[in-house]
mmCIF file of C-alpha atoms in Angstrom:
data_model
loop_
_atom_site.group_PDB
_atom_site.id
_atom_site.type_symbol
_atom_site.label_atom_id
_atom_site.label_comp_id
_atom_site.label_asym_id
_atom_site.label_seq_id
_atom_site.Cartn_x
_atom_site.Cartn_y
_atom_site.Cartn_z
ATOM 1 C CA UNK A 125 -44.576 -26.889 -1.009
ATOM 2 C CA UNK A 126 -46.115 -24.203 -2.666
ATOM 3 C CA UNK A 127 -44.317 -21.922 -5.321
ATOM 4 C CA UNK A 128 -45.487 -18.370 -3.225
ATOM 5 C CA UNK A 129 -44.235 -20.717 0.013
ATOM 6 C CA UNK A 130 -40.765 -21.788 -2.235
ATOM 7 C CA UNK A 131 -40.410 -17.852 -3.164
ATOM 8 C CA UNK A 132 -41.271 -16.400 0.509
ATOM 9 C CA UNK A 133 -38.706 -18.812 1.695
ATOM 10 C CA UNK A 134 -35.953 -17.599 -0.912
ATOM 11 C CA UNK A 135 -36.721 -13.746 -0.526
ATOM 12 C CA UNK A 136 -36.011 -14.406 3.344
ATOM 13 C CA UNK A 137 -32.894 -16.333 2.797
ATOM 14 C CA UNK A 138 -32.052 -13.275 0.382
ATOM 15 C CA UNK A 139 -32.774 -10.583 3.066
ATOM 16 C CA UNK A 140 -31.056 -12.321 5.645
ATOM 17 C CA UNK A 141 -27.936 -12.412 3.576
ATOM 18 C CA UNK A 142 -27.989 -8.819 2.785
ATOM 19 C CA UNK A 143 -28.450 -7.812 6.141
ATOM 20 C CA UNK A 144 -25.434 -9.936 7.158
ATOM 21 C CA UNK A 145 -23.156 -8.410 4.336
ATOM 22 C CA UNK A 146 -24.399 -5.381 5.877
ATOM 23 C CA UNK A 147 -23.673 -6.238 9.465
ATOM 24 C CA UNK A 148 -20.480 -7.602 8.172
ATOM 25 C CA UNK A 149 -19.707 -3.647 6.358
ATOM 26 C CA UNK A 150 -20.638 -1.924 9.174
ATOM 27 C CA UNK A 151 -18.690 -3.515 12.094
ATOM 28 C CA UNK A 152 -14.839 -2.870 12.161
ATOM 29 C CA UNK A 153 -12.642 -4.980 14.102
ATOM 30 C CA UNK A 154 -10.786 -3.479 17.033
ATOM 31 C CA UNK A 155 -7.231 -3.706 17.753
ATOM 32 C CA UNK A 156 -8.033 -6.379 20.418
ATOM 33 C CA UNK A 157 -9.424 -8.531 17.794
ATOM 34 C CA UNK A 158 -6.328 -8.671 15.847
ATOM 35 C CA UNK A 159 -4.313 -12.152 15.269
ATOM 36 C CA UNK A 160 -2.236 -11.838 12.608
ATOM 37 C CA UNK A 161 -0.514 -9.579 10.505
ATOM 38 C CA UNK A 162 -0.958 -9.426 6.220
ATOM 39 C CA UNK A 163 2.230 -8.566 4.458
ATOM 40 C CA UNK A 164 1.719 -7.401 0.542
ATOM 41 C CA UNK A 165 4.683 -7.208 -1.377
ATOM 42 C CA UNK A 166 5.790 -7.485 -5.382
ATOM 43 C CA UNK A 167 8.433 -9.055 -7.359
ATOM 44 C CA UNK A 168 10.147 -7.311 -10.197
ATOM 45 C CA UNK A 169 10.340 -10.436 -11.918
ATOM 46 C CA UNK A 170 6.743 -10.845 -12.482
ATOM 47 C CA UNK A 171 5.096 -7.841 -11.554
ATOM 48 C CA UNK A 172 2.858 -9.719 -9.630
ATOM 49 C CA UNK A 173 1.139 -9.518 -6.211
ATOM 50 C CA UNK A 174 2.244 -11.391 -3.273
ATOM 51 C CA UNK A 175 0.921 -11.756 0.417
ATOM 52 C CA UNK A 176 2.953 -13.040 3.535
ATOM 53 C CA UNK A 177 1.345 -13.826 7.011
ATOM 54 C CA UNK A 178 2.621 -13.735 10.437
ATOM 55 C CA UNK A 179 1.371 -14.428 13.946
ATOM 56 C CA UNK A 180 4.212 -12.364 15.739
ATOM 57 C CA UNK A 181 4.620 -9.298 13.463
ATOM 58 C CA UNK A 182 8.388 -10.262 12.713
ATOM 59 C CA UNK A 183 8.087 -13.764 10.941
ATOM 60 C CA UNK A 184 6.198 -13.993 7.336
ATOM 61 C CA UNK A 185 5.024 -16.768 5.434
ATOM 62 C CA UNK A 186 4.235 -16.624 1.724
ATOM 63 C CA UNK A 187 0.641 -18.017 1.305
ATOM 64 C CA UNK A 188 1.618 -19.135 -2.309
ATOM 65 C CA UNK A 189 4.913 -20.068 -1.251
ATOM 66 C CA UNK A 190 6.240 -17.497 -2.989
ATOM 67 C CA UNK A 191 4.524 -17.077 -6.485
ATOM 68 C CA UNK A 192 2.146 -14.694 -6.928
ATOM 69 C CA UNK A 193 -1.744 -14.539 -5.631
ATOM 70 C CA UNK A 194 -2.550 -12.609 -8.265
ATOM 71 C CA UNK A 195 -1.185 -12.044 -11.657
ATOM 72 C CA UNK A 196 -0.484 -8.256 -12.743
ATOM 73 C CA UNK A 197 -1.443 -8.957 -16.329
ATOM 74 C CA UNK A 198 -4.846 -9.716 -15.320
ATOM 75 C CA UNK A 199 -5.729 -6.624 -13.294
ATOM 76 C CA UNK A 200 -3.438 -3.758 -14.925
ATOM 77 C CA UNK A 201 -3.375 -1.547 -17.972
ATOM 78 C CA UNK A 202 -0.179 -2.059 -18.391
ATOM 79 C CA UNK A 203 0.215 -5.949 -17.893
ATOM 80 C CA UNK A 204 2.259 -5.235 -14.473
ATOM 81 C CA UNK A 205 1.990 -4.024 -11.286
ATOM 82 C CA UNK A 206 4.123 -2.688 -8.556
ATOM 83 C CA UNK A 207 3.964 -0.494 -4.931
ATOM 84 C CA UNK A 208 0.744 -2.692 -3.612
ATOM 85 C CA UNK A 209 -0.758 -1.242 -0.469
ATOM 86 C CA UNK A 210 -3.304 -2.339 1.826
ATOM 87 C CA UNK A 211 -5.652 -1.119 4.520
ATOM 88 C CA UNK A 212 -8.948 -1.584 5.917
ATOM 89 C CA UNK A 213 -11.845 0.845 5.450
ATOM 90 C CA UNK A 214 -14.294 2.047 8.066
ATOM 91 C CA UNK A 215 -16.525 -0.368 6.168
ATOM 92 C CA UNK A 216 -14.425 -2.955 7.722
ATOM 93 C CA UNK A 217 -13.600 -4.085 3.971
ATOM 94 C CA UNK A 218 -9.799 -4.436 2.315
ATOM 95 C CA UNK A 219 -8.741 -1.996 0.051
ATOM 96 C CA UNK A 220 -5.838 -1.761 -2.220
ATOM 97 C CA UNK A 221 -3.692 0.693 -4.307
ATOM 98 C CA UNK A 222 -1.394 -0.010 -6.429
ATOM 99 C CA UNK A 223 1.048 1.207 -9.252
ATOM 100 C CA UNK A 224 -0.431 -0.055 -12.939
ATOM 101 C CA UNK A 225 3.376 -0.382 -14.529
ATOM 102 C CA UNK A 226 5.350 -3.073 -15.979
ATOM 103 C CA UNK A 227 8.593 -1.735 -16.317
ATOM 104 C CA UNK A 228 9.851 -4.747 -18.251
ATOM 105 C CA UNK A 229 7.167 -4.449 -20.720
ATOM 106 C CA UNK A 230 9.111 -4.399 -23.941
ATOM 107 C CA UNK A 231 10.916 -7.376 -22.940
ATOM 108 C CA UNK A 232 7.746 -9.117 -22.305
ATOM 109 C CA UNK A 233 5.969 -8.546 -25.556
ATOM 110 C CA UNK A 234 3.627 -5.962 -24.128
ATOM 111 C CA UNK A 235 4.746 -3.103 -26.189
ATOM 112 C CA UNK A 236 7.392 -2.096 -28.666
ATOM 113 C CA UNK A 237 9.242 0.441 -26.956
ATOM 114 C CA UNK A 238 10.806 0.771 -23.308
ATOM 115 C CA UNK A 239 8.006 3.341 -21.968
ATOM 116 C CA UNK A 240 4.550 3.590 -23.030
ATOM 117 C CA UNK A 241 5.774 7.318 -23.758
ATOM 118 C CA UNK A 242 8.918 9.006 -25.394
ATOM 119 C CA UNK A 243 11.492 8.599 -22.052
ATOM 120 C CA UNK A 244 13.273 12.163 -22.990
ATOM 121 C CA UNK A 245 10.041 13.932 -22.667
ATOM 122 C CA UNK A 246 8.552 12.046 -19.840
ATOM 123 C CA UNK A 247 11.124 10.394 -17.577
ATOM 124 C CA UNK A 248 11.830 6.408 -16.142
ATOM 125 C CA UNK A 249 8.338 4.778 -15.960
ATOM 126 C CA UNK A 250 6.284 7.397 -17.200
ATOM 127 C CA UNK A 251 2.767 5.185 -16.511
ATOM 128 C CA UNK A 252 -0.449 7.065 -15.814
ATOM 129 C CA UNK A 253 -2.400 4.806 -14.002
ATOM 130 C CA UNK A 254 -3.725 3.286 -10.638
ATOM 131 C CA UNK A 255 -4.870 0.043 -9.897
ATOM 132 C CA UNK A 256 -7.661 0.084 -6.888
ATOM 133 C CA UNK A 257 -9.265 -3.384 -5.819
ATOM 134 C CA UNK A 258 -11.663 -4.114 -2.829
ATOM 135 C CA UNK A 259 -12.455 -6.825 -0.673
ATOM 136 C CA UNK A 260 -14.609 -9.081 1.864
ATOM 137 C CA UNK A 261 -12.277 -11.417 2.561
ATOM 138 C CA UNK A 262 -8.617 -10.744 0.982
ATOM 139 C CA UNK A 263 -9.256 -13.936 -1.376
ATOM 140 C CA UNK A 264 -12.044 -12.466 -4.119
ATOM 141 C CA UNK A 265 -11.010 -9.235 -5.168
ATOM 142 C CA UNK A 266 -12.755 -6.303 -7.894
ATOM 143 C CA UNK A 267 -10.217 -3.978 -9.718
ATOM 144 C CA UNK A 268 -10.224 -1.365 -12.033
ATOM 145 C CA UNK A 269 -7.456 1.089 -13.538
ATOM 146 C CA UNK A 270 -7.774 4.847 -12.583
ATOM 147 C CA UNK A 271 -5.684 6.967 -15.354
ATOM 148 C CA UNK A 272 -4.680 9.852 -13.446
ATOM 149 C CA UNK A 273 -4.167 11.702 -16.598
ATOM 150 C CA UNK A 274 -8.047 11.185 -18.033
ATOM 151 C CA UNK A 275 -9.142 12.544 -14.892
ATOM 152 C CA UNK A 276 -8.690 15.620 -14.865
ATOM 153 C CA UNK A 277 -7.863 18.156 -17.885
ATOM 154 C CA UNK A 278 -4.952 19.797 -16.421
ATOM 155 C CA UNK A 279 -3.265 16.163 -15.661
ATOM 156 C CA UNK A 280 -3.235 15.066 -19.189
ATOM 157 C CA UNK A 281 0.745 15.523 -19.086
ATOM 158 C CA UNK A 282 1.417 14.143 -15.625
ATOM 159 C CA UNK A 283 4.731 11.705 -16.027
ATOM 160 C CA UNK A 284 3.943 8.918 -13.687
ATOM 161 C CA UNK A 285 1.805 7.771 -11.305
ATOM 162 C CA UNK A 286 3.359 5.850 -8.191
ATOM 163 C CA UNK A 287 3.158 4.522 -5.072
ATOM 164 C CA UNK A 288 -0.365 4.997 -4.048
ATOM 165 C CA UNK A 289 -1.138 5.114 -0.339
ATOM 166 C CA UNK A 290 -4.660 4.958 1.987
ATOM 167 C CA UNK A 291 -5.385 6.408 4.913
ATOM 168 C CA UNK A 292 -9.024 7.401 6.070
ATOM 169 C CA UNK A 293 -9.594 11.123 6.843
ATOM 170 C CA UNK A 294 -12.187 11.152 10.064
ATOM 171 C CA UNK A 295 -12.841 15.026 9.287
ATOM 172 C CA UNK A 296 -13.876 14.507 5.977
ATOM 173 C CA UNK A 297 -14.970 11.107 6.604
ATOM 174 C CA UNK A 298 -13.806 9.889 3.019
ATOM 175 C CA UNK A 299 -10.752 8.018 1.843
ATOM 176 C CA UNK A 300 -7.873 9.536 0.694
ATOM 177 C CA UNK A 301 -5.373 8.635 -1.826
ATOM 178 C CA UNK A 302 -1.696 9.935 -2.127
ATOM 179 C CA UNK A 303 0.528 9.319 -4.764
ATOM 180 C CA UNK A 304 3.777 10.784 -6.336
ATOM 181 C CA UNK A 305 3.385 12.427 -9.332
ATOM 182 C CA UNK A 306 5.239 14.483 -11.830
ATOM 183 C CA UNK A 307 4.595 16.455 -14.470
ATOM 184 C CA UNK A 308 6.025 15.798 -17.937
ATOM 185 C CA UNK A 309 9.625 14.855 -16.680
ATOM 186 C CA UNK A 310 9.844 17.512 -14.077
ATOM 187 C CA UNK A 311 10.237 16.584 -10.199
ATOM 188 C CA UNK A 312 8.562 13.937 -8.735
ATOM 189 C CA UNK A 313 6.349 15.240 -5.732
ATOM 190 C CA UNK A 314 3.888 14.132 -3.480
ATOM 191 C CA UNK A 315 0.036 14.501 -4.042
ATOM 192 C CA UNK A 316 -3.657 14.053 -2.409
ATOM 193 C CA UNK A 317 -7.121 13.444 -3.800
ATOM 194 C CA UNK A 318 -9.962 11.782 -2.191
ATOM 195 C CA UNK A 319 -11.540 9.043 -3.551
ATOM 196 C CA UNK A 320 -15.914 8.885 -4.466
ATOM 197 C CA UNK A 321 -17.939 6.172 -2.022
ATOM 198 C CA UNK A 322 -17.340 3.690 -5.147
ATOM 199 C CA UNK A 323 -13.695 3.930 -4.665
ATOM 200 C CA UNK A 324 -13.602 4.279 -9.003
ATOM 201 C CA UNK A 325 -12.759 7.869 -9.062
ATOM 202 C CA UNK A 326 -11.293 10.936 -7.475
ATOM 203 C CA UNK A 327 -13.341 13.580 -6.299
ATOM 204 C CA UNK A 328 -10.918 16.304 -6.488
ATOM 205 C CA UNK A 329 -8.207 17.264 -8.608
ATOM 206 C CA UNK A 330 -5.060 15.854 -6.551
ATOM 207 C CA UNK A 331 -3.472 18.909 -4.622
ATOM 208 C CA UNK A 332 0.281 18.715 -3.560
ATOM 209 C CA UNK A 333 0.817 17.026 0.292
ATOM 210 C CA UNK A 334 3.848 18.526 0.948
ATOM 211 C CA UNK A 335 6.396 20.998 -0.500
ATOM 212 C CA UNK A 336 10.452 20.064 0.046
ATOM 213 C CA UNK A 337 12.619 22.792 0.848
ATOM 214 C CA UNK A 338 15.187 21.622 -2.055
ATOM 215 C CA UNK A 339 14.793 21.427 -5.396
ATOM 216 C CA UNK A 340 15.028 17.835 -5.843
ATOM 217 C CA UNK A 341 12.529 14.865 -6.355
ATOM 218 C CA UNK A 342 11.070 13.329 -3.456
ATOM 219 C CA UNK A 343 8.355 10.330 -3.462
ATOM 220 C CA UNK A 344 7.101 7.231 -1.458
ATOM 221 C CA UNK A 345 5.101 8.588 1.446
ATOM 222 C CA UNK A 346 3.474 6.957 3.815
ATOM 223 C CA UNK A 347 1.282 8.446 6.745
ATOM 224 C CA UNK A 348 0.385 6.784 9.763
ATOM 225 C CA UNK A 349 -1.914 8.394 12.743
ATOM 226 C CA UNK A 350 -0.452 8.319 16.194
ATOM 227 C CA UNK A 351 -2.630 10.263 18.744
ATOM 228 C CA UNK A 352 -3.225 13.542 16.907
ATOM 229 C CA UNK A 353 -0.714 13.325 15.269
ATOM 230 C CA UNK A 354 -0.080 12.241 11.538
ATOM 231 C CA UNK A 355 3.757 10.853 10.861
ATOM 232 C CA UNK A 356 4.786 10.998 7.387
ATOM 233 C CA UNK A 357 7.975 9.255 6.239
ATOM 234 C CA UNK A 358 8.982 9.757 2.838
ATOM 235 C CA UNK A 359 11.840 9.152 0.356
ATOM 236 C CA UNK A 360 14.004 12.469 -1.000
ATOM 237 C CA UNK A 361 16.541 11.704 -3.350
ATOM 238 C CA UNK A 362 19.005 14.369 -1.738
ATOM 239 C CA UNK A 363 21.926 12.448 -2.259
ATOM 240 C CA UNK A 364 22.064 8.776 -1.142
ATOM 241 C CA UNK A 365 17.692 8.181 -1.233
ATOM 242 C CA UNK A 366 17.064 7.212 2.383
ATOM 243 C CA UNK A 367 14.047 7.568 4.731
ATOM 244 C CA UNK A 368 13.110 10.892 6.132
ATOM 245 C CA UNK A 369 10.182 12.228 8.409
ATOM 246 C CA UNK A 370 7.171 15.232 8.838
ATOM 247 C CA UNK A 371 4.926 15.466 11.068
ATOM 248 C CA UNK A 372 1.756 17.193 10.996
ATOM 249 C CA UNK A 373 -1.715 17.912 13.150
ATOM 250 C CA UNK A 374 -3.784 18.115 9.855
ATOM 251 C CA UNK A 375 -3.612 14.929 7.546
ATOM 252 C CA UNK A 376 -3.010 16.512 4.315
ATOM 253 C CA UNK A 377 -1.230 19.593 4.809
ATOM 254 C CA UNK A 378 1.240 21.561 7.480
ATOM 255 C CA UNK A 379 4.062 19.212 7.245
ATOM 256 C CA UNK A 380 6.963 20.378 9.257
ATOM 257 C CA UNK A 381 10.745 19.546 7.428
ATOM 258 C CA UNK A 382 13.297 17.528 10.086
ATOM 259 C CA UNK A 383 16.387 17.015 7.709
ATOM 260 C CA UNK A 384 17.250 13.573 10.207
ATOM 261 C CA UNK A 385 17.431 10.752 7.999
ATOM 262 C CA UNK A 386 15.147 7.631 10.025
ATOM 263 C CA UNK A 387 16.911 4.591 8.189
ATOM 264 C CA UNK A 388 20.548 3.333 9.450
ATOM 265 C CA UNK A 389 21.162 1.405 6.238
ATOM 266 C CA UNK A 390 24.214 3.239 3.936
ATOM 267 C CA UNK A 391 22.616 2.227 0.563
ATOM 268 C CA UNK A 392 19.600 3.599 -1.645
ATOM 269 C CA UNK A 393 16.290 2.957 0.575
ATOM 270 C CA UNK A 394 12.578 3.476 -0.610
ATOM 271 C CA UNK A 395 8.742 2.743 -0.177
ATOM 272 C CA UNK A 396 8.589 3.556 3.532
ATOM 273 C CA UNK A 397 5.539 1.877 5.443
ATOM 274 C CA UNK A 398 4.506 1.800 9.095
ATOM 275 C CA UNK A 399 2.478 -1.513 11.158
ATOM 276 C CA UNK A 400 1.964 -0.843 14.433
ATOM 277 C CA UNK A 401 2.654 -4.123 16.674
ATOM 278 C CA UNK A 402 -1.057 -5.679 18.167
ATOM 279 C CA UNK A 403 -1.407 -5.268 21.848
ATOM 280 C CA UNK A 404 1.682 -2.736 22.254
ATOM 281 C CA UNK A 405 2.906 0.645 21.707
ATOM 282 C CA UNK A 406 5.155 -0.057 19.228
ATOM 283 C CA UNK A 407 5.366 0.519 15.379
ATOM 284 C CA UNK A 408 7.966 -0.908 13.061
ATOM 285 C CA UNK A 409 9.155 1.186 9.973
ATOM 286 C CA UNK A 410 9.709 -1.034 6.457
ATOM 287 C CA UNK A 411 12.292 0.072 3.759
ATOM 288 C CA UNK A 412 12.800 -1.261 0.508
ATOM 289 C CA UNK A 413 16.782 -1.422 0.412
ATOM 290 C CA UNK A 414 17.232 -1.198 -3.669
ATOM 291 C CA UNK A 415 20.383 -0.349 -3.809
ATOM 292 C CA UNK A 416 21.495 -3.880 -2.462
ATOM 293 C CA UNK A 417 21.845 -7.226 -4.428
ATOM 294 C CA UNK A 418 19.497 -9.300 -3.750
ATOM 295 C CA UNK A 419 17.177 -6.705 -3.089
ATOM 296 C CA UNK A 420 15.854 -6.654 0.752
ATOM 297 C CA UNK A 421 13.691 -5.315 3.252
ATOM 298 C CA UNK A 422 14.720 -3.502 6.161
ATOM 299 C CA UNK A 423 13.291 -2.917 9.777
ATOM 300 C CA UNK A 424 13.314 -0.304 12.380
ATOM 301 C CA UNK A 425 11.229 -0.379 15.686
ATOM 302 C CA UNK A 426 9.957 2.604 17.621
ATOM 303 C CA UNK A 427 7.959 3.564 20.508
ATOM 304 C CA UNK A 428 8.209 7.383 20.359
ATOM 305 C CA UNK A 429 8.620 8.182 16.624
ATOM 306 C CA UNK A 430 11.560 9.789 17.697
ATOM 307 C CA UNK A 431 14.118 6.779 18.563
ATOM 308 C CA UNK A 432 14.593 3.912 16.059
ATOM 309 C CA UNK A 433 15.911 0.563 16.763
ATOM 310 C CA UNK A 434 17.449 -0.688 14.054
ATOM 311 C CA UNK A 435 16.064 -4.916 13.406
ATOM 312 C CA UNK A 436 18.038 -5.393 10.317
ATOM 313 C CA UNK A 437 16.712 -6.964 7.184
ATOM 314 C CA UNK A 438 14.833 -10.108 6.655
ATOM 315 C CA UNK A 439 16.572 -13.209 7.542
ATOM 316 C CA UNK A 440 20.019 -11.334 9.613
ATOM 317 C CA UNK A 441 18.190 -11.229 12.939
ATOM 318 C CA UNK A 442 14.807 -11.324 14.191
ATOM 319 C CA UNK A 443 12.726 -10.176 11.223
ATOM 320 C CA UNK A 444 12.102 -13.071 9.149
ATOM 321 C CA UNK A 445 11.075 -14.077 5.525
ATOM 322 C CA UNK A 446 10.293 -17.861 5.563
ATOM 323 C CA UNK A 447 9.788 -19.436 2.447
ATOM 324 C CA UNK A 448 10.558 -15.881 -0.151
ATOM 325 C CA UNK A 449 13.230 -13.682 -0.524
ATOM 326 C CA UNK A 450 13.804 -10.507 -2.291
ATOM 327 C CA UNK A 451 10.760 -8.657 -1.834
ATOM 328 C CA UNK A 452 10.068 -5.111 -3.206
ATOM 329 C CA UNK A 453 7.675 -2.441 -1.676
ATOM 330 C CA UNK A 454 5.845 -4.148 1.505
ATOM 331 C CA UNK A 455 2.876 -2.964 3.080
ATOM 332 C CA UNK A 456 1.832 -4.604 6.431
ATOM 333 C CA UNK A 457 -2.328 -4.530 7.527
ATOM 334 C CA UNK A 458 -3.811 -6.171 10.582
ATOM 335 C CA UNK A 459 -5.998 -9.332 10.503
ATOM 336 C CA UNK A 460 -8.670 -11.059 13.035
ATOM 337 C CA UNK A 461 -8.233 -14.749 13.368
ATOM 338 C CA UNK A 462 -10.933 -15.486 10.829
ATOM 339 C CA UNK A 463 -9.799 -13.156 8.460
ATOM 340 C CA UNK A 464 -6.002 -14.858 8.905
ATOM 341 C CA UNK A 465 -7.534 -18.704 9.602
ATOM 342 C CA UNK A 466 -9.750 -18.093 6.210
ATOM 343 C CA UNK A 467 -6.782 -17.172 3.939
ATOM 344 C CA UNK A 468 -4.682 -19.435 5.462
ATOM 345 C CA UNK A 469 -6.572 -22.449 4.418
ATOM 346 C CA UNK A 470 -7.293 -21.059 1.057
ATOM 347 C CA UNK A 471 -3.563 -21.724 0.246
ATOM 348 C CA UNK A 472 -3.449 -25.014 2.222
ATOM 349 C CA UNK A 473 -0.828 -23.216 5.043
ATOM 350 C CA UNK A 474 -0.950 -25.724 7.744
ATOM 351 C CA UNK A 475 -0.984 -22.819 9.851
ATOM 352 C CA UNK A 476 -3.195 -22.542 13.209
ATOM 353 C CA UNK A 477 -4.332 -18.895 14.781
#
């Protein structure tokens, strides 16, 4: 064989994968592809990340039975990470957000004092930073650390960085990012930027998504499309922190205030996300229920956004954590049966979809 016949042969074999990978990008799966459903979650005794699967939407399986699939010293600033969310681009690729903040970082040699900042002038926490990764195929992963506060000059004294959510805007036709933020150790509030095709950077200084009547802090959101309109549930710590609502015809802005509180549980709830069930018109609400020992997740089930059913937490009816327990901050996205089969056999699940 000839070396110009040897190097025809490999440039063709190179093509051809590009223009898969590219066919791969471009398609993105429709509901009625969907298997499976891809739970991330975190631990607060590793700061680590964690992924549970399910076939039904209400029972989860660890993939690493229940240690982490990837390790928040090797992707974070701060050695730690917590809040992980996950969606899927119009790309048809997995992206991730995620809080860059080990709040247990003294203990665990990372640093010498409790916050990476002075705690009087800058509040609990006080990180700065953002963890985005991407993916193929939910098993190889990039990541890199946004610092909110070297973005922009006028953020340089921003007091945390939390809970970072996805949601694609089809106006703009870009992602965008929303996070609570606070200045120095003021109130914590919500915020919007959108991110740069690269998904390294924000493209905009990040504006404020929504203004709350009282003068209180209020954090957590999530936003999830349902015909035109965009359902925001969020956390206000207006007394006992629970789950509230606003709903809006414009993704980032418009939200109207409904003082209802959407969670039935009596203790401190937080990190609010919404999965819509495959194949129906239903979508379940997730809580983080931290002011409970062992920590817990909690369920609610709607059709209308207007009615809740309450499903209880994990493992007290018909939601169900198999092989893990006490999980913090969950985030639920939908798979296809290759995407679910693939990462199933990467952790040896003897699981079938």
């Amino acid at each position: 064989m000839t070396t110009l016949y040897k190097t025809g042969i490999v440039l063709l074999l190179t093509l051809f994968s590009l223009s898969a990978d590219a066919q791969y990008e471009r398609k993105l799966p429709r509901e009625k592809d969907m298997a499976a459903y891809l739970m991330v979650y975190f631990k607060d005794d590793t700061h680590g990340l964690y992924m549970a699967i399910s076939k039904d939407g209400y029972s989860f399986t660890d993939v690493n039975n229940a240690k982490p699939v990837i390790a928040g010293d090797s992707i974070a600033e701060q050695k730690g990470i917590r809040d992980p969310y996950i969606c899927r681009g119009p790309d048809g690729l997995f992206y991730m957000a995620l809080t860059d903040l080990h709040i247990y970082g003294q203990k665990a040699g990372y640093r010498t004092s409790e916050w990476e900042r002075d705690g009087k002038g800058y509040g609990w926490g006080n990180n700065r930073g953002l963890v985005l990764m991407k993916s193929r195929d939910l098993i190889n992963w990039s990541h890199q650390v946004l610092r909110i506060d070297q973005s922009f000059p006028e953020l340089a004294d921003i007091g945390c960085a939390w809970a970072p959510e996805l949601i694609y805007d089809e106006k703009e036709k870009k992602l965008m990012i929303y996070f609570t933020m606070r200045f120095a150790n003021g109130k914590n509030k919500l915020y919007y930027a959108y991110m740069d095709k690269s998904f390294t950077k924000l493209e905009n200084t990040p504006q404020l998504l929504f203004q709350y009547p009282k003068d209180v802090s209020y954090i957590d959101a999530d936003i999830t499309k349902v015909g035109k309109s965009f359902h925001m549930f969020y956390v206000p710590h207006d007394g006992t922190a629970g789950i509230k609502q606003a709903i809006s015809s414009t993704i980032n802005k418009d939200y109207q205030y409904d003082d209802q509180w959407y969670d039935p549980e009596s203790k401190e709830c937080e990190a609010p996300t919404v999965y819509k069930r495959i194949g129906e018109d239903k979508w379940i609400l997730i809580y983080d229920i931290y002011g409970i020992y062992p920590h817990n997740f909690g369920f609610s089930e709607t059709t209308d956004f207007v009615n809740f059913k309450n499903l209880g937490r994990f493992n007290e009816g018909i939601m169900k954590s198999t092989n893990f327990s006490s999980p913090k901050h969950g985030a639920v996205v939908h798979l296809t049966k290759r995407e679910a089969q693939k990462l199933a056999d990467k952790w040896n699940l003897k699981i079938k979809f």
